[in-house]
Amino acid sequence: MKEISRVMLAKGGPFIGLILVIVLFSIPAETREFFLTYNNFKIIFTQTVIVAIGALGMTMIIVSGGIDLSVGSSIALTSVAGAQLIQRGWAPIPVLLAMVAVGALIGLLNGTAIAGLRMTPFIITLGTLGVARGSAKWMADNQTVNYDSSPINGWMTTADPFGHALPAGVWVALGLAVLTAILLRKTVFGRHVFALGSNEATARLCGIATTRLKVAIYTLAGAFFGLAGLFQLSRLRQGDPTVAVGLELDIIASVIIGGASLSGGVGTILGSMIGALIMAVLRNGSQQMGWPTYFQEIIIGLVIIVAVFLDRLRQGRQA
Amino acid sequence: MKEISRVMLAKGGPFIGLILVIVLFSIPAETREFFLTYNNFKIIFTQTVIVAIGALGMTMIIVSGGIDLSVGSSIALTSVAGAQLIQRGWAPIPVLLAMVAVGALIGLLNGTAIAGLRMTPFIITLGTLGVARGSAKWMADNQTVNYDSSPINGWMTTADPFGHALPAGVWVALGLAVLTAILLRKTVFGRHVFALGSNEATARLCGIATTRLKVAIYTLAGAFFGLAGLFQLSRLRQGDPTVAVGLELDIIASVIIGGASLSGGVGTILGSMIGALIMAVLRNGSQQMGWPTYFQEIIIGLVIIVAVFLDRLRQGRQA
Amino acid sequence: TYQIAVIPKGTTHEFWKSIHAGAHKARMELATQGIMVNVIWKGPLKEDDREQQVQVVENFIGRRVDGMVLAPLDRRALVGPVETAARGKIPVVIIDSGLATDKIASFVSTDNREGGRIAGRNLGKLLGGKGNVVMLRLQVGSASTEEREEGFLEVMKKDFPGIRLLSTDQHGGATRDTAKRVSENLLSRFGREVNGIFTCNESTTAGMLLALRDAGLAGKVKLVGFDSGETLNAGLKSGDIAGLVVQNPLNMGYLGVKTVVAVIRGEKVPAQIDTGVGFVTKENFNDPAMADIVNPPLAKYLK
Amino acid sequence: MSDVRLRLTAIQKSFGATRALKSVSLEIAPGEVHAIIGENGAGKSTLMKILSGAYGADAGTMNLSGVPYLPENPHDARLKGVAMIYQELNLALHLSAQENILLGAESARAGWIDRKTSRERAQAALSQLGHEGLDLDRLAGDFSIAEQQIIEIARALLISPQVLIMDEPTSSLTQADTEKLFATIARLRARGVSIIYISHFLEECRLIADRYTVLKDGETVGSGEMAGASLDHIVTLMTGREVKDLYPRTAHPMGAVVLEVKAVASKPRLRQATLQLRAGEIFGLGGLIGAGRTDLLRAIFGLDDLAAGEVCILGAPTRAVGPKNRWGQGVGFLSENRKEEGLMLNQTITDNLTLTKLGAFGRMGWVNGARQEAVAQRWVGELRVKCRDAGQLIGELSGGNQQKVALARLLEHPARIFLLDEPTRGIDVGSKAQIYQLVSELAAAGKAVVVVSSYLPELLGMCDTIGVMCRGELTAVRPRAEWSETEIMRAATGSAG
Ligand SMILES: Nc1ncnc2c1ncn2[C@@H]1O[C@H](COP(=O)(O)OP(=O)(O)OP(=O)(O)O)[C@@H](O)[C@H]1O
Ligand SMILES: Nc1ncnc2c1ncn2[C@@H]1O[C@H](COP(=O)(O)OP(=O)(O)OP(=O)(O)O)[C@@H](O)[C@H]1O
Ligand SMILES: [Mg+2]
Ligand SMILES: [Mg+2]
């Protein structure tokens, strides 16, 4: 019972938020028939994939008490790298692995600088944000990287837009979400991530190798960001060095709306996924309603503040 | 003597950086004759004005241990508001005052939420970022706001482009920089800002009304952002709700390059101004050299990391 | 009622306002024929973000609109969603800027390459066949402006060997602010030697105009731009802009909607429709023939 | 002793200029409970942290069960059978009780946490403590301090240690929990576990310890069988020192009552305190760590909200609370925790020294830097603060010198009532006398002073009246003449009467 009420408190907020948002858009009869359809949700899920996969990595980082501002740039860089490999005739699976590796490499650099030089994650990743973005444009020679065709192009779309099949990307995101949730909940690694974010000194005294752990977290998260880059590539069918500018803020917002705390030690994968979905539903729904784009921006901004305010109330209760 | 060497350590870094960057671009004979001219520096100064004025407010915030991500949006919002007032026939000075007031109002909201609800500045201002940007687009009806003509248009340019006069905006930025430096160095308010950022618990214990102080800091900084919006308006001669996206990162980077620390209590106006200049010179110079834009991004990213690493070494030395 | 989505590249340029007006012109005209059309106007959230435009198109597929009129931000990035729409039997008419797929109902646009050529010929003539020229590009991947740029360069190289091209590889970016900064820095470098400038759309022209004025070069350097708008028209009248290649965006929006409705109703439409370009200068600015283009009656159609 | 589980020989440890341990030797047998006794700062915690692998020793050798023992880190020490309960609580508050108990020693197969085994092990550890009822799934942050302490102890027991170190485990436990803990200790002893037990509650030590060692200023000054030792003897070993000439006194007649504290209580530890302070009086507060002395000062100063009672300043109950108002009402406070709540480490001496009265260095919000600097220079000279000049950053000073600056800030402030929490912590003997002189002069000038100190000679040497706090209550307030060190110690450990 207590377990359940604890889960409700921790995840109920975002979940109720999601339901609320969906109900909101289902009320007007004129949009309901479009909005509340399997097909529309198929589109929403597909649009959530990139933010969701990014949020998997970001959840780990934020739970461990860190932050990563370089996600958008990492996605751009890996998508360019991937496009160039496809140009050279690489097969999909090697391209996938290479892109994940590139993302992990950026994460490794971030993690090493943060843990090794003991510098604040905010500033290191602000630097990486510029370096990775610039490198992406450099590699792409300041242009989009186009290739003839690749099976990767089909991973974010389905043959029949009104059929029932979901694109591969959605399944991958779902599968990874489950795996990451298990990783965080059920393994020693995950337990240590929470301990690190909750109380770094205690983690060290209890024998956790905090430096190595941080490097591992940023590297693993980087791998996720590389994968997000792959799906970005698949969506645009080109490597675009200017893509995903500011996406880090969307991703961070998803994680925060999902109940994680920027001071570390708190956060769930399920919450972050719901956070990402809330934002995608808000975007899709307000378009279906014919609301202007600025409405979405205002609402998402307010949702962030309110979500965190509720979070603070919750924490206040605990203390 | 010791004082001087301390100042050199604290501010020498950025200053040497600026000199280095200028020398770098002055070496190639082909660009030297264009780059190292009074007129080119006039352009650089003019291009620095908006970031510089933003950096004045941001320096106060960062010295006090906070952060503000909503600057770019605030600038867009105030520039739209200003353009609409001009449309209605307001005279320049009332427009100026109104824009500063709008900026201050956004700051007041940020400050109240941060201090009153005790929420982290990062998340509050991330929310405001969306809300202000959306509101700007809303007010502008998702279009640029054009007006016939206004004396404000002349504030960021001079009658004779090859004359020696500098645009009004440069003088205003310069004057405000001096005033803000004095405010931070010589007044009770300024010393309290440092105390707050250095150790909030100590500040409270020593009788500083920290809540009120925070609200004051964000409000004053907001007024600066409103003024930056005015000069943005003057430059574009139109209110553009999509302007200055991501400018907050440039501004934060300037302040950090200038020697401020995100953990608070450290930072100088002179340093931040030099930081802003370094970035403008990097942009201008690399364009003169015909370098691609990605080079600038990479270099600025590296400059941030290196600057902060040196900062950490300096702090490490103290401990 | 047919639900027709019209998706511009952005919403803040005046060029798109004309397209919007044109779409409504078509709606009104069709209504008189008893064909009811609902125009849904929606730009991407971030103006130069391909991913955002992809999402907008997808959401309209989800909404099952009857047809779409799209000005793609990128000739390839939008291929995916447009092909998806085609598979879902939603016709898409492409306007303004090309798309690298044959799954479209029709392509309604200016002949951009020809527009670039016109700009080149006129600038060459204005300079008397000699001098130094700078060309400012918009951004990578935008098909319409790239064709203009190519057309311009083609004419310059072929017909005007006496003209030297100082800089042709800088991108002004999507907003007036970025364009102005790049222009300033270019003028700081080349301001003393440049005689003529070509800019390839509204925002780069506006940015360059502001930079020229600030540098005291307005009127001295021949600026040939593309598109019209309040700021640009004023520049033309004051002599700061030598000439503008103008498209007919009103007509583009109009024909876009008309075409897509025709497709929905099972009529045959041509694969490519040219909406025409012209060249305005101070002299012919007040010609009645130009009036609809340089001063489109926006108010008449937009409420 | 023939059978030795753990032997420490001539252990030394310095932190920068501070010699925390000069030379400490210790021997403990299996199944022995060994009490380590000493004043605050004697080096007990440092010694134990060396034992548990949190610090490395500068010199000396350690032997565990006959083999050299050199733990690389706390994890390594736990693997070798040495577990420690730290003086400061060490919990990840966002994790559950079970997760905290198992932290760093999770039951896992190939990286996967084995829930069932984990639960059983955590449950077993708690059962040993007689707390099998504790909800394993609740977040650590939701427990009371006492329960959190139980969780920490359970974590230490988890690995079935050969040597178990407890650094003041009972400072936050209730009487009942303490008894349960003692039962556990008895059981562990019977199983042959060696227990090192640090506590300021001497009665406790006598109750459970077999042997004791007294540390003083980083050296072993005595050890022996607990059974034969008298408490007075141990207290003398701990504290005994000449005091006479260290405490210069200036005659200071007492005036009217300026501060009245009526049955005040506040969270977390202050249960009830009543006192009266007169102008010209120096009031000393004695007691052990966690006795609530700091809480009392914080409550008076308005830093914490009152749970009960009332504070009257100059005869009137005060409505306006909070530090800002207190400074305005002429009350000044020196925090015991200078790093977290006293100094701005990355600011200059001048800025630190003048923070409370910046407005006085100029008019209308301006700060006259020259006058500020002059005041700082004067104090730097007077208190012989070792520094380059008043513009040096505080963080670059030694701890004692930092403390001098914090104190100088208060002395410079034109206050009527001074609340000093451990004012001489970390200050060298020579300067101490000078500070006593200054405090005495304050009193002579009609100011009222409350001094919290854990250093008994200081209390006895400088105060007119002394109150002793014990577990959150101000129990005994008497004129100085009626106190002796042993008396205070007895009152503080709750063994008076
Ligand atoms: N990390 C540190 N850096 C500098 N000095 C330290 C550090 N830790 C302890 N010290 C100093 O070492 C000395 C011994 O400290 P220790 O904590 O061992 O005392 P203790 O006997 O445990 O006292 P208490 O009864 O208060 O727990 C003290 O003077 C203290 O100031
Ligand atoms: N069980 C505990 N858990 C956490 N912190 C504790 C505990 N016991 C004592 N402390 C810390 O010790 C400090 C002193 O506690 P308190 O103010 O109640 O007693 P005190 O008599 O002033 O002690 P001191 O001798 O240190 O001045 C507090 O700041 C508190 O943080
Ligand atoms: Mg200790
Ligand atoms: Mg205390």
JSON list of N, CA and C in Angstrom, two decimals, chain D residues 5 7-8 31 68 79-80 108 110-111 148 175 192 228-230 236 276 302 339 350 359 368 402 409 454 465 468:
[
{"chain": "D", "resi": 5, "resn": "ARG", "atom": "N", "xyz": [43.42, -8.20, 18.50]},
{"chain": "D", "resi": 5, "resn": "ARG", "atom": "CA", "xyz": [42.74, -8.14, 17.21]},
{"chain": "D", "resi": 5, "resn": "ARG", "atom": "C", "xyz": [43.32, -7.00, 16.38]},
{"chain": "D", "resi": 7, "resn": "ARG", "atom": "N", "xyz": [45.99, -3.54, 16.42]},
{"chain": "D", "resi": 7, "resn": "ARG", "atom": "CA", "xyz": [47.04, -2.80, 17.11]},
{"chain": "D", "resi": 7, "resn": "ARG", "atom": "C", "xyz": [47.44, -1.59, 16.26]},
{"chain": "D", "resi": 8, "resn": "LEU", "atom": "N", "xyz": [47.31, -0.40, 16.86]},
{"chain": "D", "resi": 8, "resn": "LEU", "atom": "CA", "xyz": [47.76, 0.82, 16.19]},
{"chain": "D", "resi": 8, "resn": "LEU", "atom": "C", "xyz": [49.00, 1.30, 16.91]},
{"chain": "D", "resi": 31, "resn": "GLY", "atom": "N", "xyz": [36.40, -9.35, 21.02]},
{"chain": "D", "resi": 31, "resn": "GLY", "atom": "CA", "xyz": [35.36, -9.36, 22.03]},
{"chain": "D", "resi": 31, "resn": "GLY", "atom": "C", "xyz": [35.53, -8.29, 23.09]},
{"chain": "D", "resi": 68, "resn": "PRO", "atom": "N", "xyz": [49.59, -6.81, 8.61]},
{"chain": "D", "resi": 68, "resn": "PRO", "atom": "CA", "xyz": [49.56, -5.36, 8.41]},
{"chain": "D", "resi": 68, "resn": "PRO", "atom": "C", "xyz": [48.25, -4.95, 7.74]},
{"chain": "D", "resi": 79, "resn": "LEU", "atom": "N", "xyz": [35.76, -4.50, 3.32]},
{"chain": "D", "resi": 79, "resn": "LEU", "atom": "CA", "xyz": [36.10, -5.84, 2.84]},
{"chain": "D", "resi": 79, "resn": "LEU", "atom": "C", "xyz": [36.99, -6.55, 3.85]},
{"chain": "D", "resi": 80, "resn": "LYS", "atom": "N", "xyz": [37.84, -5.77, 4.54]},
{"chain": "D", "resi": 80, "resn": "LYS", "atom": "CA", "xyz": [38.76, -6.38, 5.50]},
{"chain": "D", "resi": 80, "resn": "LYS", "atom": "C", "xyz": [38.12, -6.53, 6.87]},
{"chain": "D", "resi": 108, "resn": "ALA", "atom": "N", "xyz": [24.14, -8.93, -5.24]},
{"chain": "D", "resi": 108, "resn": "ALA", "atom": "CA", "xyz": [23.91, -8.85, -6.67]},
{"chain": "D", "resi": 108, "resn": "ALA", "atom": "C", "xyz": [24.49, -10.06, -7.37]},
{"chain": "D", "resi": 110, "resn": "ALA", "atom": "N", "xyz": [25.87, -10.72, -11.08]},
{"chain": "D", "resi": 110, "resn": "ALA", "atom": "CA", "xyz": [26.25, -10.10, -12.36]},
{"chain": "D", "resi": 110, "resn": "ALA", "atom": "C", "xyz": [25.65, -8.70, -12.51]},
{"chain": "D", "resi": 111, "resn": "GLY", "atom": "N", "xyz": [25.71, -7.95, -11.44]},
{"chain": "D", "resi": 111, "resn": "GLY", "atom": "CA", "xyz": [25.24, -6.57, -11.52]},
{"chain": "D", "resi": 111, "resn": "GLY", "atom": "C", "xyz": [23.77, -6.40, -11.21]},
{"chain": "D", "resi": 148, "resn": "GLN", "atom": "N", "xyz": [17.31, 7.24, 11.63]},
{"chain": "D", "resi": 148, "resn": "GLN", "atom": "CA", "xyz": [18.37, 7.29, 10.63]},
{"chain": "D", "resi": 148, "resn": "GLN", "atom": "C", "xyz": [19.67, 6.72, 11.20]},
{"chain": "D", "resi": 175, "resn": "GLN", "atom": "N", "xyz": [16.67, 7.16, 24.96]},
{"chain": "D", "resi": 175, "resn": "GLN", "atom": "CA", "xyz": [17.10, 6.26, 26.01]},
{"chain": "D", "resi": 175, "resn": "GLN", "atom": "C", "xyz": [16.81, 4.80, 25.63]},
{"chain": "D", "resi": 192, "resn": "GLY", "atom": "N", "xyz": [32.65, -12.13, 19.67]},
{"chain": "D", "resi": 192, "resn": "GLY", "atom": "CA", "xyz": [34.07, -11.89, 19.45]},
{"chain": "D", "resi": 192, "resn": "GLY", "atom": "C", "xyz": [34.37, -10.65, 18.61]},
{"chain": "D", "resi": 228, "resn": "GLY", "atom": "N", "xyz": [38.08, -0.54, 37.08]},
{"chain": "D", "resi": 228, "resn": "GLY", "atom": "CA", "xyz": [38.72, 0.06, 38.24]},
{"chain": "D", "resi": 228, "resn": "GLY", "atom": "C", "xyz": [38.79, 1.56, 38.23]},
{"chain": "D", "resi": 229, "resn": "ALA", "atom": "N", "xyz": [38.44, 2.18, 37.08]},
{"chain": "D", "resi": 229, "resn": "ALA", "atom": "CA", "xyz": [38.69, 3.61, 36.94]},
{"chain": "D", "resi": 229, "resn": "ALA", "atom": "C", "xyz": [37.56, 4.43, 37.54]},
{"chain": "D", "resi": 230, "resn": "SER", "atom": "N", "xyz": [37.94, 5.57, 38.10]},
{"chain": "D", "resi": 230, "resn": "SER", "atom": "CA", "xyz": [36.89, 6.48, 38.57]},
{"chain": "D", "resi": 230, "resn": "SER", "atom": "C", "xyz": [36.63, 7.53, 37.49]},
{"chain": "D", "resi": 236, "resn": "THR", "atom": "N", "xyz": [39.63, 14.21, 34.72]},
{"chain": "D", "resi": 236, "resn": "THR", "atom": "CA", "xyz": [40.86, 14.94, 34.95]},
{"chain": "D", "resi": 236, "resn": "THR", "atom": "C", "xyz": [41.86, 14.69, 33.83]},
{"chain": "D", "resi": 276, "resn": "GLN", "atom": "N", "xyz": [18.18, 34.33, 32.10]},
{"chain": "D", "resi": 276, "resn": "GLN", "atom": "CA", "xyz": [18.13, 35.79, 32.17]},
{"chain": "D", "resi": 276, "resn": "GLN", "atom": "C", "xyz": [19.53, 36.31, 32.01]},
{"chain": "D", "resi": 302, "resn": "GLY", "atom": "N", "xyz": [16.70, 34.20, 16.26]},
{"chain": "D", "resi": 302, "resn": "GLY", "atom": "CA", "xyz": [15.65, 34.23, 15.24]},
{"chain": "D", "resi": 302, "resn": "GLY", "atom": "C", "xyz": [16.01, 33.49, 13.97]},
{"chain": "D", "resi": 339, "resn": "LYS", "atom": "N", "xyz": [32.47, 27.87, 8.38]},
{"chain": "D", "resi": 339, "resn": "LYS", "atom": "CA", "xyz": [32.55, 27.61, 6.93]},
{"chain": "D", "resi": 339, "resn": "LYS", "atom": "C", "xyz": [31.19, 27.75, 6.28]},
{"chain": "D", "resi": 350, "resn": "THR", "atom": "N", "xyz": [38.49, 42.12, 4.57]},
{"chain": "D", "resi": 350, "resn": "THR", "atom": "CA", "xyz": [37.75, 43.36, 4.76]},
{"chain": "D", "resi": 350, "resn": "THR", "atom": "C", "xyz": [36.25, 43.14, 4.57]},
{"chain": "D", "resi": 359, "resn": "GLY", "atom": "N", "xyz": [26.51, 49.62, 5.84]},
{"chain": "D", "resi": 359, "resn": "GLY", "atom": "CA", "xyz": [25.88, 50.93, 5.68]},
{"chain": "D", "resi": 359, "resn": "GLY", "atom": "C", "xyz": [26.58, 52.01, 6.48]},
{"chain": "D", "resi": 368, "resn": "ASN", "atom": "N", "xyz": [32.28, 53.38, 1.77]},
{"chain": "D", "resi": 368, "resn": "ASN", "atom": "CA", "xyz": [33.58, 54.03, 1.66]},
{"chain": "D", "resi": 368, "resn": "ASN", "atom": "C", "xyz": [34.67, 52.99, 1.87]},
{"chain": "D", "resi": 402, "resn": "GLN", "atom": "N", "xyz": [40.81, 32.48, 10.44]},
{"chain": "D", "resi": 402, "resn": "GLN", "atom": "CA", "xyz": [39.45, 32.71, 9.94]},
{"chain": "D", "resi": 402, "resn": "GLN", "atom": "C", "xyz": [38.51, 33.00, 11.10]},
{"chain": "D", "resi": 409, "resn": "ARG", "atom": "N", "xyz": [34.35, 40.58, 13.37]},
{"chain": "D", "resi": 409, "resn": "ARG", "atom": "CA", "xyz": [33.17, 41.18, 12.77]},
{"chain": "D", "resi": 409, "resn": "ARG", "atom": "C", "xyz": [32.12, 41.49, 13.84]},
{"chain": "D", "resi": 454, "resn": "SER", "atom": "N", "xyz": [32.72, 24.31, 24.61]},
{"chain": "D", "resi": 454, "resn": "SER", "atom": "CA", "xyz": [32.90, 22.94, 25.04]},
{"chain": "D", "resi": 454, "resn": "SER", "atom": "C", "xyz": [34.21, 22.82, 25.81]},
{"chain": "D", "resi": 465, "resn": "THR", "atom": "N", "xyz": [28.33, 33.54, 35.14]},
{"chain": "D", "resi": 465, "resn": "THR", "atom": "CA", "xyz": [27.30, 32.56, 35.41]},
{"chain": "D", "resi": 465, "resn": "THR", "atom": "C", "xyz": [27.47, 31.43, 34.40]},
{"chain": "D", "resi": 468, "resn": "VAL", "atom": "N", "xyz": [24.42, 24.66, 32.24]},
{"chain": "D", "resi": 468, "resn": "VAL", "atom": "CA", "xyz": [24.83, 23.46, 31.52]},
{"chain": "D", "resi": 468, "resn": "VAL", "atom": "C", "xyz": [23.62, 22.84, 30.85]}
]
